[in-house]
CSV table of C-alpha atoms in Angstrom, one decimal:
chain,number,residue,atom,x,y,z
A,138,MET,CA,117.4,80.0,79.1
A,139,MET,CA,119.1,78.1,81.8
A,140,ALA,CA,119.2,78.0,85.6
A,141,VAL,CA,122.0,80.2,86.9
A,142,MET,CA,123.7,80.7,90.2
A,143,ALA,CA,125.2,84.0,91.5
A,144,MET,CA,126.4,84.1,95.0
A,145,ALA,CA,125.9,87.3,96.9
A,146,ALA,CA,127.4,88.6,100.1
A,147,GLY,CA,125.3,89.0,103.2
A,148,ALA,CA,123.5,85.6,103.2
A,149,GLN,CA,122.5,84.8,106.8
A,150,PRO,CA,122.1,81.0,107.4
A,151,VAL,CA,118.9,80.1,109.3
A,152,ALA,CA,118.9,76.9,111.3
A,153,GLY,CA,117.0,74.2,109.3
A,154,ALA,CA,116.4,76.5,106.3
A,155,ASN,CA,117.5,73.8,103.9
A,156,GLN,CA,115.4,71.1,105.6
A,157,PRO,CA,111.8,70.3,104.9
A,158,VAL,CA,109.5,72.7,106.6
A,159,SER,CA,106.0,72.5,107.9
A,160,SER,CA,103.1,74.8,107.2
A,161,ASP,CA,103.2,76.0,110.8
A,162,GLN,CA,106.8,77.0,110.4
A,163,VAL,CA,106.0,78.9,107.2
A,164,LEU,CA,103.1,80.6,108.9
A,165,ALA,CA,105.3,81.6,111.8
A,166,VAL,CA,107.7,83.3,109.5
A,167,ALA,CA,104.9,85.1,107.6
A,168,LYS,CA,103.5,86.4,110.9
A,169,LYS,CA,107.0,87.6,112.0
A,170,VAL,CA,107.5,89.5,108.8
A,171,ASN,CA,104.1,91.1,109.0
A,172,LYS,CA,104.5,92.0,112.7
A,173,TYR,CA,107.7,93.8,111.9
A,174,PHE,CA,105.9,95.9,109.2
A,175,MET,CA,102.8,96.6,111.4
A,176,ASN,CA,105.0,97.7,114.3
A,177,LYS,CA,107.2,99.9,112.2
A,178,TYR,CA,104.2,101.5,110.5
A,179,ALA,CA,101.8,101.4,113.4
A,180,ASP,CA,99.5,104.2,112.1
A,181,PRO,CA,98.2,103.0,108.7
A,182,THR,CA,96.9,106.5,107.9
A,183,THR,CA,100.3,108.2,108.0
A,184,PRO,CA,101.4,109.3,104.5
A,185,THR,CA,104.6,107.9,103.0
A,186,ASN,CA,107.5,110.2,102.7
A,187,VAL,CA,110.0,109.0,100.1
A,188,ASN,CA,111.4,112.1,98.4
A,189,ARG,CA,107.9,113.5,98.7
A,190,ILE,CA,104.7,113.0,100.6
A,191,ARG,CA,102.2,110.5,99.2
A,192,PRO,CA,99.0,109.2,100.7
A,193,SER,CA,99.1,105.7,102.2
A,194,ASN,CA,96.7,104.3,99.7
A,195,LEU,CA,99.3,104.4,96.9
A,196,TRP,CA,100.1,101.2,95.1
A,197,THR,CA,103.0,100.2,97.2
A,198,ARG,CA,100.9,100.1,100.3
A,199,ALA,CA,97.9,98.6,98.5
A,200,VAL,CA,100.1,95.6,97.5
A,201,TYR,CA,100.9,95.1,101.2
A,202,TYR,CA,97.2,94.9,102.0
A,203,GLU,CA,96.8,92.2,99.3
A,204,GLY,CA,99.3,90.1,101.3
A,205,LEU,CA,97.6,91.0,104.6
A,206,MET,CA,94.2,89.9,103.4
A,207,ALA,CA,95.7,86.6,102.3
A,208,LEU,CA,97.3,86.2,105.7
A,209,HIS,CA,94.1,87.0,107.5
A,210,GLU,CA,92.2,84.4,105.4
A,211,LEU,CA,94.7,81.8,106.4
A,212,ALA,CA,95.1,82.9,110.1
A,213,PRO,CA,92.3,85.2,111.0
A,214,ASP,CA,93.3,88.0,113.4
A,215,PRO,CA,91.0,91.0,114.4
A,216,GLY,CA,94.2,93.1,114.6
A,217,TYR,CA,94.7,92.7,110.8
A,218,ILE,CA,91.1,93.8,110.1
A,219,ASP,CA,91.4,96.8,112.5
A,220,TYR,CA,94.6,97.9,110.8
A,221,THR,CA,93.0,97.5,107.3
A,222,ASP,CA,89.8,99.2,108.1
A,223,ARG,CA,91.5,102.2,109.8
A,224,TRP,CA,93.5,102.6,106.6
A,225,ALA,CA,90.5,102.3,104.3
A,226,ASN,CA,88.2,104.4,106.4
A,227,PHE,CA,90.8,107.2,106.4
A,228,HIS,CA,90.8,107.1,102.7
A,229,GLN,CA,87.0,106.9,102.5
A,230,TRP,CA,87.3,103.6,100.5
A,231,THR,CA,88.3,105.7,97.5
A,232,PRO,CA,91.0,105.1,94.9
A,233,ARG,CA,94.1,107.3,95.3
A,234,ASN,CA,93.5,110.6,93.5
A,235,GLY,CA,89.7,110.1,93.5
A,236,VAL,CA,87.1,108.4,91.5
A,237,LYS,CA,88.1,110.0,88.2
A,238,THR,CA,91.5,108.4,88.1
A,239,THR,CA,92.3,106.0,85.3
A,240,ASP,CA,95.8,105.1,86.6
A,241,ALA,CA,96.1,101.5,87.6
A,242,ASP,CA,98.4,102.3,90.4
A,243,ASP,CA,95.7,104.5,92.0
A,244,GLN,CA,93.2,101.7,91.6
A,245,CYS,CA,95.1,99.0,93.3
A,246,CYS,CA,93.8,99.7,96.8
A,247,GLY,CA,90.4,98.8,95.4
A,248,GLN,CA,91.3,95.1,95.6
A,249,THR,CA,91.3,95.3,99.4
A,250,TYR,CA,88.3,97.5,99.6
A,251,LEU,CA,86.4,94.9,97.6
A,252,ASP,CA,87.7,92.0,99.7
A,253,ARG,CA,86.4,93.8,102.8
A,254,TYR,CA,83.0,94.4,101.0
A,255,MET,CA,82.7,90.7,100.2
A,256,ALA,CA,83.3,90.0,103.9
A,257,THR,CA,80.9,92.6,105.3
A,258,LYS,CA,78.5,93.5,102.4
A,259,ASP,CA,78.9,97.1,103.5
A,260,SER,CA,78.2,99.0,100.3
A,261,ARG,CA,80.3,102.0,101.3
A,262,MET,CA,83.4,99.8,100.9
A,263,MET,CA,82.8,99.4,97.2
A,264,GLU,CA,80.7,102.2,95.9
A,265,HIS,CA,83.6,104.6,95.1
A,266,VAL,CA,85.5,101.8,93.4
A,267,ARG,CA,82.5,100.9,91.3
A,268,GLU,CA,82.0,104.6,90.3
A,269,ASN,CA,85.7,104.7,89.3
A,270,LEU,CA,85.5,101.6,87.1
A,271,ASP,CA,82.3,102.8,85.5
A,272,LEU,CA,83.9,106.1,84.6
A,273,GLN,CA,86.9,104.4,83.1
A,274,MET,CA,84.9,102.0,81.1
A,275,GLY,CA,82.7,104.9,79.9
A,276,THR,CA,85.7,106.4,78.1
A,277,GLY,CA,85.7,103.5,75.6
A,278,LYS,CA,89.5,103.5,75.7
A,279,LEU,CA,91.3,100.2,76.2
A,280,GLY,CA,94.9,101.3,76.2
A,281,TYR,CA,95.4,102.2,79.8
A,282,TRP,CA,97.7,99.4,80.9
A,283,THR,CA,100.9,100.4,79.0
A,284,TRP,CA,103.2,98.9,81.7
A,285,ILE,CA,102.8,95.3,82.9
A,286,ASP,CA,102.7,96.2,86.6
A,287,ALA,CA,99.3,97.7,85.8
A,288,ILE,CA,97.8,94.3,85.0
A,289,GLN,CA,98.3,93.3,88.7
A,290,MET,CA,97.3,96.7,90.1
A,291,ALA,CA,94.0,96.9,88.3
A,292,MET,CA,92.8,93.7,86.5
A,293,PRO,CA,91.9,92.0,89.8
A,294,VAL,CA,89.9,95.1,90.8
A,295,TYR,CA,87.7,94.5,87.8
A,296,SER,CA,87.4,90.7,88.5
A,297,LYS,CA,86.6,91.4,92.1
A,298,MET,CA,83.9,93.9,91.1
A,299,TYR,CA,82.5,91.2,88.8
A,300,ARG,CA,82.5,88.8,91.7
A,301,ALA,CA,80.9,91.3,94.0
A,302,THR,CA,78.1,92.5,91.7
A,303,GLY,CA,77.7,89.6,89.3
A,304,GLU,CA,77.8,92.1,86.4
A,305,ARG,CA,79.6,90.6,83.5
A,306,LYS,CA,80.6,94.0,82.0
A,307,TYR,CA,83.5,94.4,84.5
A,308,LEU,CA,85.1,91.1,83.6
A,309,ASP,CA,84.5,91.6,79.9
A,310,HIS,CA,86.2,95.0,79.9
A,311,ALA,CA,89.1,93.7,82.0
A,312,MET,CA,89.7,91.0,79.4
A,313,LYS,CA,89.7,93.5,76.6
A,314,MET,CA,92.2,95.7,78.4
A,315,TYR,CA,94.4,92.7,79.2
A,316,THR,CA,94.3,91.5,75.6
A,317,TRP,CA,95.3,95.0,74.4
A,318,SER,CA,98.3,95.0,76.6
A,319,ARG,CA,99.2,91.5,75.7
A,320,ASP,CA,98.9,91.7,72.0
A,321,THR,CA,98.8,95.3,70.8
A,322,CYS,CA,100.7,97.7,73.2
A,323,GLY,CA,104.2,98.3,71.8
A,324,GLY,CA,103.6,95.5,69.4
A,325,GLY,CA,102.5,93.2,72.2
A,326,LEU,CA,104.1,93.0,75.6
A,327,PHE,CA,103.8,89.2,76.0
A,328,ASN,CA,106.5,87.3,74.1
A,329,VAL,CA,104.5,84.1,73.5
A,330,ALA,CA,107.5,82.3,72.1
A,331,GLU,CA,109.4,82.7,75.4
A,332,GLY,CA,106.6,82.9,77.9
A,333,LEU,CA,107.8,86.2,79.4
A,334,TRP,CA,106.7,89.8,79.3
A,335,TRP,CA,108.4,93.0,78.0
A,336,ARG,CA,108.0,95.6,80.8
A,337,ASP,CA,106.2,98.4,79.0
A,338,ALA,CA,105.5,100.5,75.9
A,339,ASP,CA,108.7,102.5,76.5
A,340,TYR,CA,110.7,99.5,75.5
A,341,VAL,CA,109.9,98.6,71.9
A,342,PRO,CA,110.2,94.8,71.8
A,343,PRO,CA,112.5,93.1,71.5
A,344,TYR,CA,114.4,95.1,74.2
A,345,LYS,CA,117.8,93.7,75.0
A,346,GLU,CA,120.3,93.9,77.8
A,347,SER,CA,123.9,94.9,77.1
A,348,ASP,CA,125.0,91.3,76.7
A,349,GLY,CA,122.5,90.8,73.9
A,350,ASN,CA,120.0,88.8,75.8
A,351,ASN,CA,116.3,89.8,76.1
A,352,CYS,CA,115.4,92.0,79.0
A,353,TYR,CA,112.7,90.5,81.1
A,354,TRP,CA,112.3,92.1,84.5
A,355,SER,CA,111.7,89.7,87.3
A,356,ARG,CA,109.1,91.7,89.3
A,357,GLY,CA,107.4,92.9,86.1
A,358,SER,CA,106.7,89.3,85.0
A,359,GLY,CA,105.9,88.6,88.6
A,360,TRP,CA,103.1,91.2,88.6
A,361,VAL,CA,101.5,89.6,85.6
A,362,TYR,CA,101.8,86.1,87.1
A,363,ALA,CA,100.1,87.3,90.3
A,364,ALA,CA,97.3,89.0,88.4
A,365,LEU,CA,96.6,85.8,86.5
A,366,VAL,CA,96.3,83.9,89.7
A,367,ARG,CA,94.1,86.5,91.4
A,368,VAL,CA,91.7,86.8,88.4
A,369,MET,CA,91.5,83.1,87.8
A,370,GLY,CA,90.7,82.6,91.5
A,371,ASP,CA,87.9,85.2,91.3
A,372,ILE,CA,86.2,83.8,88.2
A,373,GLY,CA,86.6,80.0,88.6
A,374,LYS,CA,87.4,77.2,86.2
A,375,LYS,CA,84.0,77.2,84.5
A,376,ASP,CA,84.3,80.7,83.3
A,377,LYS,CA,84.8,81.1,79.6
A,378,TYR,CA,87.9,83.3,80.2
A,379,PHE,CA,89.6,80.9,82.5
A,380,LYS,CA,91.1,78.8,79.7
A,381,ARG,CA,92.7,81.8,78.0
A,382,LEU,CA,94.3,83.0,81.2
A,383,LYS,CA,95.4,79.5,82.2
A,384,LYS,CA,97.2,79.1,78.9
A,385,ASP,CA,99.3,82.2,79.6
A,386,PHE,CA,99.8,81.2,83.2
A,387,VAL,CA,101.1,77.7,82.2
A,388,ALA,CA,103.4,79.3,79.5
A,389,MET,CA,104.8,81.7,82.1
A,390,SER,CA,105.3,78.9,84.6
A,391,GLU,CA,107.3,76.8,82.2
A,392,ALA,CA,109.5,79.8,81.3
A,393,LEU,CA,110.0,80.9,84.9
A,394,LEU,CA,111.0,77.4,86.0
A,395,LEU,CA,113.9,77.5,83.6
A,396,CYS,CA,115.0,80.9,85.0
A,397,GLN,CA,115.3,79.9,88.6
A,398,ARG,CA,118.7,80.1,90.1
A,399,GLU,CA,120.3,77.1,91.6
A,400,ASP,CA,120.1,78.7,95.1
A,401,GLY,CA,116.3,79.0,94.7
A,402,LEU,CA,115.9,82.7,94.0
A,403,TRP,CA,115.4,84.6,90.7
A,404,ASN,CA,117.6,87.3,89.2
A,405,PRO,CA,116.2,90.8,88.6
A,406,SER,CA,117.0,90.2,85.0
A,407,LEU,CA,115.5,86.8,84.3
A,408,VAL,CA,117.6,85.6,81.4
A,409,SER,CA,120.5,88.1,81.5
A,410,PRO,CA,122.4,87.5,84.8
A,411,VAL,CA,125.5,89.0,83.4
A,412,THR,CA,123.9,92.5,83.6
A,413,TYR,CA,121.7,92.3,86.6
A,414,GLY,CA,122.1,88.9,88.3
A,415,GLY,CA,121.9,88.4,92.0
A,416,LYS,CA,119.4,87.7,94.7
A,417,GLU,CA,116.0,89.4,94.7
A,418,LEU,CA,113.0,88.8,96.9
A,419,THR,CA,109.9,90.4,95.3
A,420,GLY,CA,110.0,88.5,92.0
A,421,THR,CA,110.9,85.3,93.8
A,422,ALA,CA,107.9,85.7,96.2
A,423,LEU,CA,105.5,86.4,93.3
A,424,PHE,CA,106.7,83.3,91.5
A,425,LEU,CA,106.4,81.2,94.6
A,426,TYR,CA,102.8,82.6,95.0
A,427,GLY,CA,101.9,81.6,91.4
A,428,MET,CA,103.5,78.2,91.3
A,429,SER,CA,102.1,77.2,94.7
A,430,TRP,CA,98.6,78.4,93.6
A,431,GLY,CA,99.0,76.5,90.3
A,432,ILE,CA,99.8,73.2,92.2
A,433,ASN,CA,97.0,73.8,94.8
A,434,ASN,CA,94.5,74.3,92.0
A,435,GLY,CA,95.5,71.3,89.9
A,436,ILE,CA,97.0,73.4,87.0
A,437,LEU,CA,100.6,72.7,87.6
A,438,LYS,CA,102.1,69.3,88.4
A,439,ALA,CA,103.6,69.0,91.9
A,440,LYS,CA,106.2,66.6,90.6
A,441,LYS,CA,107.5,69.3,88.3
A,442,TYR,CA,107.0,72.5,90.3
A,443,LYS,CA,107.0,71.7,94.1
A,444,GLY,CA,110.8,71.5,94.2
A,445,ALA,CA,111.0,75.0,92.8
A,446,CYS,CA,108.6,76.2,95.4
A,447,ASP,CA,110.6,74.5,98.2
A,448,ARG,CA,113.9,76.0,97.0
A,449,ALA,CA,112.3,79.4,96.7
A,450,TRP,CA,111.0,79.4,100.2
A,451,GLN,CA,114.2,78.1,101.7
A,452,ALA,CA,116.2,80.7,99.9
A,453,MET,CA,114.0,83.6,101.0
A,454,VAL,CA,114.2,82.5,104.6
A,455,ARG,CA,117.9,81.8,104.4
A,456,ASP,CA,119.0,84.8,102.5
A,457,CYS,CA,116.4,87.5,102.9
A,458,VAL,CA,114.5,87.3,106.2
A,459,HIS,CA,116.1,89.0,109.2
A,460,PRO,CA,115.6,87.7,112.7
A,461,ASP,CA,113.3,90.7,113.4
A,462,GLY,CA,111.2,90.2,110.2
A,463,PHE,CA,112.9,92.8,108.0
A,464,LEU,CA,113.3,91.7,104.4
A,465,GLY,CA,116.6,92.0,102.6
A,466,PHE,CA,117.2,91.9,98.8
A,467,VAL,CA,114.0,93.8,98.0
A,468,GLN,CA,114.5,95.7,94.8
A,469,GLY,CA,113.4,99.3,95.0
A,470,THR,CA,110.7,100.8,92.8
A,471,GLY,CA,111.5,101.3,89.2
A,472,LYS,CA,110.8,99.8,85.8
A,473,ASP,CA,113.6,97.4,84.9
A,474,PRO,CA,116.3,95.2,86.4
A,475,SER,CA,118.6,98.2,87.0
A,476,ALA,CA,116.3,99.9,89.5
A,477,GLY,CA,117.5,100.2,93.1
A,478,GLN,CA,120.8,98.4,92.4
A,479,PRO,CA,122.9,97.1,94.0
A,480,LEU,CA,120.8,95.0,96.4
A,481,SER,CA,121.9,93.5,99.6
A,482,TYR,CA,120.8,91.7,102.8
A,483,THR,CA,120.8,94.9,104.8
A,484,LYS,CA,119.8,97.5,102.2
A,485,VAL,CA,116.5,99.3,103.0
A,486,PRO,CA,114.5,99.8,99.7
A,487,ASP,CA,112.8,103.1,99.0
A,488,PHE,CA,109.5,101.5,100.0
A,489,GLU,CA,109.2,98.4,102.2
A,490,ASP,CA,105.5,97.8,101.9
A,491,TYR,CA,105.1,96.1,98.5
A,492,GLY,CA,108.0,93.8,99.4
A,493,THR,CA,106.2,92.6,102.5
A,494,GLY,CA,103.0,92.2,100.5
A,495,CYS,CA,104.7,90.0,97.9
A,496,PHE,CA,106.3,88.0,100.6
A,497,LEU,CA,103.0,87.4,102.4
A,498,LEU,CA,101.3,86.3,99.2
A,499,GLY,CA,104.0,83.8,98.5
A,500,ALA,CA,104.2,82.5,102.0
A,501,VAL,CA,100.5,82.1,102.5
A,502,GLU,CA,100.0,80.1,99.2
A,503,TYR,CA,103.1,78.0,100.0
A,504,CYS,CA,101.7,77.3,103.4
A,505,LYS,CA,98.5,76.0,101.8
A,506,LEU,CA,100.6,73.8,99.5
A,507,LEU,CA,102.3,72.2,102.5
A,508,LYS,CA,99.0,71.6,104.2
């Protein structure tokens, strides 16, 4: 793998974007991007309407709230909590499609419910999530996470439940499910030799692009990278599982560093730019999130990784962030590098919410790095 560069039309220079930035400047951009989203979607209870009506606690919106909770932790704002609690109260602090769901996408909203429980100790914020996880664990089945996005959607729900209750069973089960996805599903979705993930069981590894290179989807690997960060953050360095997760995190970090484009972004297809090269924000933001967290927590060396973080941030501000806070080059929903193509500075993706969430996660952790 090697760093590649693919210029795309629509880049909008931002004054000072290629100069060193301060944490205050990063925070200001994060707040601007979030303000755009909250103004556009002022009523958090309104269902989404992309081809069909979906409740607003679906996974795309749940990822947004992950980012909002991170922003609130860094820069507390009662408006963020009001917006979150109106959304969660409307959905009765329940997974999408009810407590009997076993779909990780439905469970993702539980991450924010549990964050709010930890802040308030209000049991109604976590009781339905707990019931849902208990029911899923009771099936005895491990093979639920057949697509790697699911690891981010659901694994942190389990680690947060462990953190909230102190009951080890939640973390133990999450690790068993993660190990099944990593080593067994489709022959094992993690390519240990290359440090990157095959997207799901529909692709029997090794899945290749038309140019013969392996197909590793940027946002897919980004979801796993974020999940590792979130779970390691929940359990702490002394936990017996931390070392196992850290090993995968470091392997991914080394691989992702080699895939970064010269302009600071990552391609949708990580090692096959001939097929789906070009600027893309969501994977980039998730990699910025993970690398910044790794440096902040003493796992990754700043000398090796901070430059990549600086370039990623500068590139997102320069090429993706509009003056009003809209985000360009956000790849639409899908399951591989071809989804939502072609991308551009002005194209509105099918869902805007998860792109904002990914951006906020990356921005907040990078802000901490600069501090």
